[in-house]
PDB file of C-alpha atoms in Angstrom:
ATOM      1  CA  UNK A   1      87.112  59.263  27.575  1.00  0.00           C
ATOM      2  CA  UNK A   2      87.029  60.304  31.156  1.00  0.00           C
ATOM      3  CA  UNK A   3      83.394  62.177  31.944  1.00  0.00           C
ATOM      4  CA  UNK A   4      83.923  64.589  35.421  1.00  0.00           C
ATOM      5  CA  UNK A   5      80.247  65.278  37.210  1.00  0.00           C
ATOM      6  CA  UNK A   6      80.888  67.839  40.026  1.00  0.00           C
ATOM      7  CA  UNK A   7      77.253  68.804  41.740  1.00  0.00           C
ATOM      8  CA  UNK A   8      77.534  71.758  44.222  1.00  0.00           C
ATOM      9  CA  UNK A   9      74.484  73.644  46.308  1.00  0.00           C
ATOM     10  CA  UNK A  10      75.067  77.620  45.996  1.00  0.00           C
ATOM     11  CA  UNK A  11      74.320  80.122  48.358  1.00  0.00           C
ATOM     12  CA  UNK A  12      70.901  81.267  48.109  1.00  0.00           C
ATOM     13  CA  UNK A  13      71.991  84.782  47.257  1.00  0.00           C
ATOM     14  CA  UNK A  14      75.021  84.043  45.275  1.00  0.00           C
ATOM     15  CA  UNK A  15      73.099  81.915  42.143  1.00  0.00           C
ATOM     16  CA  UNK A  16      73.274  84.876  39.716  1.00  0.00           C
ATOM     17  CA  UNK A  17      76.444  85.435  40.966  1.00  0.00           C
ATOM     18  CA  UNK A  18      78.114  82.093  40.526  1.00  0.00           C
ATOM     19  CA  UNK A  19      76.706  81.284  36.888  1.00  0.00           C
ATOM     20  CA  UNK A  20      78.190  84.758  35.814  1.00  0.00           C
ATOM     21  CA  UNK A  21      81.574  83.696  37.379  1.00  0.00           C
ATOM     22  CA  UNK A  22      81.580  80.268  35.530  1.00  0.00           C
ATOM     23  CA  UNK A  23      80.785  81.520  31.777  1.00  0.00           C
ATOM     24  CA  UNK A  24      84.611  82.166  31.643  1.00  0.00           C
ATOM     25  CA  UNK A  25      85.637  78.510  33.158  1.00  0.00           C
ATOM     26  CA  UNK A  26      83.102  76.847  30.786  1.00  0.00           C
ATOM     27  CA  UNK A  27      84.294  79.121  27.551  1.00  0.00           C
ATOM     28  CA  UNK A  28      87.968  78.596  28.292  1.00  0.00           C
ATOM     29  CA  UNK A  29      87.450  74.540  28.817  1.00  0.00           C
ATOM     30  CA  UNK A  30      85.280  74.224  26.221  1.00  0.00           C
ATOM     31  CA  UNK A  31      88.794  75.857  24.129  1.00  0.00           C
ATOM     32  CA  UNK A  32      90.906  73.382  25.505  1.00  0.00           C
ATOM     33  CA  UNK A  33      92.008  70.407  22.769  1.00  0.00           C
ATOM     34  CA  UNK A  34      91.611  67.479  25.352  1.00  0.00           C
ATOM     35  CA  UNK A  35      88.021  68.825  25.852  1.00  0.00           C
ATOM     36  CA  UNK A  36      84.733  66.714  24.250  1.00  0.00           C
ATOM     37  CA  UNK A  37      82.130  68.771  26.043  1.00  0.00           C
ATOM     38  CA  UNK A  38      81.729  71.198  29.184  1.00  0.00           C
ATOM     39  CA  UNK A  39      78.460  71.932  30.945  1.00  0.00           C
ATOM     40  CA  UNK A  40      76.688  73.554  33.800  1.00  0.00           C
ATOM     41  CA  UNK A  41      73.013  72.631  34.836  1.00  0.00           C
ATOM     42  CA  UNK A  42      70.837  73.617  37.096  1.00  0.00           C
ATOM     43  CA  UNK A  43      68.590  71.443  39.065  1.00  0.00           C
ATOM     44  CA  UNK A  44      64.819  71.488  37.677  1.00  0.00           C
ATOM     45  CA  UNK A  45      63.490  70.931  41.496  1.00  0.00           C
ATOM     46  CA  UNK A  46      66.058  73.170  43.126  1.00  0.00           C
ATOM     47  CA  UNK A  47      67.869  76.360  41.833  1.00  0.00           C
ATOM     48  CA  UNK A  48      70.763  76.499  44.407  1.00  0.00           C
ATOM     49  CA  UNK A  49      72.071  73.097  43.025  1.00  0.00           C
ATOM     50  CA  UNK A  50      74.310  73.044  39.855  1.00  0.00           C
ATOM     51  CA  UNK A  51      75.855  70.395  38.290  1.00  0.00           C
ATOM     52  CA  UNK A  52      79.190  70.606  35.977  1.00  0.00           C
ATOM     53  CA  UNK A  53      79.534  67.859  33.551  1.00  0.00           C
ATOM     54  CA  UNK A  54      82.544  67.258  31.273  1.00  0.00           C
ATOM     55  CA  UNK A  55      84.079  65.081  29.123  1.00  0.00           C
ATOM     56  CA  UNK A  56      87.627  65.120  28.255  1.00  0.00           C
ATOM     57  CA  UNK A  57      89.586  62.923  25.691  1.00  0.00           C
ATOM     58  CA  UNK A  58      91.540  60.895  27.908  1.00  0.00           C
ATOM     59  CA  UNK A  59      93.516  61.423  31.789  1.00  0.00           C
ATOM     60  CA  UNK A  60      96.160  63.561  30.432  1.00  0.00           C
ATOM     61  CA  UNK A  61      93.692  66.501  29.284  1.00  0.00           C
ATOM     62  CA  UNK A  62      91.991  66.212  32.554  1.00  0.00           C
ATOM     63  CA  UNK A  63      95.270  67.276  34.516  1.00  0.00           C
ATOM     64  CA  UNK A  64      96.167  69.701  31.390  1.00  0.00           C
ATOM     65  CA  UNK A  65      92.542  71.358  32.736  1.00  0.00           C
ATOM     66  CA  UNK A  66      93.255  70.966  36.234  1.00  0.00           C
ATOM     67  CA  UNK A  67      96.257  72.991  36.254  1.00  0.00           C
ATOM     68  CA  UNK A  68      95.399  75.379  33.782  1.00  0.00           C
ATOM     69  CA  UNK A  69      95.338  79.352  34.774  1.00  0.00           C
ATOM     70  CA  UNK A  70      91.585  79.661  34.711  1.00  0.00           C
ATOM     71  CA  UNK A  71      90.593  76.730  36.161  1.00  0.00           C
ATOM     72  CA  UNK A  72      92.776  77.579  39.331  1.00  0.00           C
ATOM     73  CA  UNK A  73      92.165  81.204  39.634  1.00  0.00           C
ATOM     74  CA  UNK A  74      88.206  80.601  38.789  1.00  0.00           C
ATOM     75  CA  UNK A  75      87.496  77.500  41.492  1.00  0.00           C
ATOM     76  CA  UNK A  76      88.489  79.189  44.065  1.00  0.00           C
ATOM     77  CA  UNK A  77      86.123  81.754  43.568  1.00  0.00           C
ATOM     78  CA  UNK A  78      83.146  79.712  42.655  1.00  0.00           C
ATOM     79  CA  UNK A  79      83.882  78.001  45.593  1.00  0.00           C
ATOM     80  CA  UNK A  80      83.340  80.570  47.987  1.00  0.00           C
ATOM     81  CA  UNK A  81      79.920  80.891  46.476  1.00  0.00           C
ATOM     82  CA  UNK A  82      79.164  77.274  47.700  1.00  0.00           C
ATOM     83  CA  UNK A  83      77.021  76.640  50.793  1.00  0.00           C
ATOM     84  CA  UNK A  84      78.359  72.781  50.318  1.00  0.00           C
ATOM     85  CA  UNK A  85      79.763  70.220  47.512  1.00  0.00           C
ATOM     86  CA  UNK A  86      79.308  66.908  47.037  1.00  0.00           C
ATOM     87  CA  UNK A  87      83.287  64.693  45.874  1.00  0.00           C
ATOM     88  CA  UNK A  88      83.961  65.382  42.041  1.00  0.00           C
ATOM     89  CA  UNK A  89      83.524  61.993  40.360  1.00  0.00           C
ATOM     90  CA  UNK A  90      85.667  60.368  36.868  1.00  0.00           C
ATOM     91  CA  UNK A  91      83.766  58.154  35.094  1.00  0.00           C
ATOM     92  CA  UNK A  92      85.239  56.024  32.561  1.00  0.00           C
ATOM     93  CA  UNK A  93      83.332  55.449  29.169  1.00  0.00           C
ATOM     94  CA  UNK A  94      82.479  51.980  28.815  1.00  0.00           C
TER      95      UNK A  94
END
């Protein structure tokens, strides 16, 4: 299983915004068959920073994701609601 953590600080006006925009991303994932779970969290000490975590059967469903329609019409927006991002990280399950 490959687990994705993506962690991302939001423009202080553009919270509400941003975790409106991802309920489609996270409901169309969550659809996809290579897909084991599909989260976004929000930082207990600091509201601008969210967090996606995902889990995805193996490397194939991760690039199945990557180039699906809503996950490359939908980043691009979220992203422009981002003061700054940290690098998206795989982790392999041990």
């Amino acid at each position: 299983m490959i687990k994705i953590v993506a962690k991302m600080v939001i423009k202080k006006d553009k919270v509400g915004e941003f975790k409106q925009t991802a309920k489609e991303l996270i409901e169309k994932s969550r659809a996809e068959a290579g897909n084991v779970f599909y989260t976004l969290n929000q930082s207990t000490e600091d509201p601008q920073t969210l967090l996606f975590l995902e889990c995805w059967k193996d490397e194939e469903a991760v690039q199945i994701h990557n180039a699906s329609e809503h996950f490359t019409t939908i980043l691009p927006i979220l992203g422009e609601l981002c003061e700054s991002s940290d690098p998206v990280e795989l982790y392999t399950e041990l």
